[in-house]
C-alpha positions as a printed NumPy array, in Angstrom:
array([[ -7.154,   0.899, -21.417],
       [-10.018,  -0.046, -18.717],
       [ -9.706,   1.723, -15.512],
       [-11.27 ,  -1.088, -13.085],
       [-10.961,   0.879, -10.217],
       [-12.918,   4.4  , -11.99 ],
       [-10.302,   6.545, -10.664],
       [ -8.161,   8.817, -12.853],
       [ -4.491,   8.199, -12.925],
       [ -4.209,  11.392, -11.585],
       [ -6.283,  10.626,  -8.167],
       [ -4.725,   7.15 ,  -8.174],
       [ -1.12 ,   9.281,  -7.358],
       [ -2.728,  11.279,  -5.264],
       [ -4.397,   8.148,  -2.819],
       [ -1.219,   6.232,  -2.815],
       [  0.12 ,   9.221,  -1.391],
       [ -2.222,   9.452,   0.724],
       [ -2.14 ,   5.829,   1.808],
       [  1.93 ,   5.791,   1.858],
       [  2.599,   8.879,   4.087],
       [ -0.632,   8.455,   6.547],
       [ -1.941,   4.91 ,   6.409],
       [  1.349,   2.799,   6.326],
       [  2.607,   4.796,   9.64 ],
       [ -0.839,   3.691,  10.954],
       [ -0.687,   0.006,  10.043],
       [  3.103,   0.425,  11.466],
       [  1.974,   0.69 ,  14.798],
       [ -1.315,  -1.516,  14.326],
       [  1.316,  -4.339,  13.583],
       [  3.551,  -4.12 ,  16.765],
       [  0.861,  -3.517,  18.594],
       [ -0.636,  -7.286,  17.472],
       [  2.728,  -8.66 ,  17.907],
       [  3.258,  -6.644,  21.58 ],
       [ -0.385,  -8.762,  22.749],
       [  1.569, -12.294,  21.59 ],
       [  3.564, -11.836,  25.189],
       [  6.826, -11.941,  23.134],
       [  6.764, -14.64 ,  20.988],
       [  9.568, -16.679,  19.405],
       [ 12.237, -14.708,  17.088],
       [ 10.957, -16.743,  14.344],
       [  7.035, -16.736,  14.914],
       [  7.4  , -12.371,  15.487],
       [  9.163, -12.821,  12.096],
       [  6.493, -14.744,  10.58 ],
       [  3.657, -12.533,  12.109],
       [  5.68 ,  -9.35 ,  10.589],
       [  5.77 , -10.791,   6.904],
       [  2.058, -11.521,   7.121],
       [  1.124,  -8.147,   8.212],
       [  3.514,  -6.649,   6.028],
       [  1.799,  -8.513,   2.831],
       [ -2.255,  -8.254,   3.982],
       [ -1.914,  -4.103,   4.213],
       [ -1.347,  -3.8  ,   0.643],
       [ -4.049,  -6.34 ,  -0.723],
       [ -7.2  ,  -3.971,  -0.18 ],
       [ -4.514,  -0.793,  -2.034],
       [ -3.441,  -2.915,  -4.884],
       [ -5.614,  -1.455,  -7.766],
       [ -3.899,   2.103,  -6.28 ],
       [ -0.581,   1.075,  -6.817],
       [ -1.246,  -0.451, -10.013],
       [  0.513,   1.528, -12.86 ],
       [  1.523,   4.464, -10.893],
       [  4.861,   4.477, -11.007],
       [  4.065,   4.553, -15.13 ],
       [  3.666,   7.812, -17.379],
       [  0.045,   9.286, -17.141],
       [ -1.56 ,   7.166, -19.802],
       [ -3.912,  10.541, -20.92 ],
       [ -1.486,  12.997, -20.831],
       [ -0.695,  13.808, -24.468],
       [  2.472,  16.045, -23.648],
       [  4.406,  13.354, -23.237],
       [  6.283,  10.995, -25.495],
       [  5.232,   7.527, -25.498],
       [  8.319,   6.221, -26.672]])
């Protein structure tokens, strides 16, 4: 299997971590913030803003995420099956 990203499956866990417990927190408050300058938009535009934000944060993480819920591909310990 091709590793587009060139990290291990092991640092892969280890950045989404990273990015889950420290970054998301951080793009938390980045997104109210943005909303906050709007001067309180409309239930439905705040909404609309939200679902945006929520979707944009993961696109630069997405090779991170990919396959990392999986079994380590290269760990020969475990059954495959």
């Amino acid at each position: 299997m091709s590793d587009e990203s060139g990290l291990s499956y092991k640092a892969r866990r280890r950045w989404a971590l990273v990015i889950l417990l420290i970054g998301m927190p951080l793009y938390i408050v980045l997104a109210v913030n943005v909303v906050s300058w709007l001067d309180r938009p409309s239930l439905l535009v705040e909404l609309v803003v939200y679902v945006l934000l929520g979707v944009l944060w993961i696109l630069p993480f997405k090779f991170v995420f990919r396959g990392v819920g999986k079994a380590d591909p290269n760990d020969p310990d475990q059954d495959q099956g």
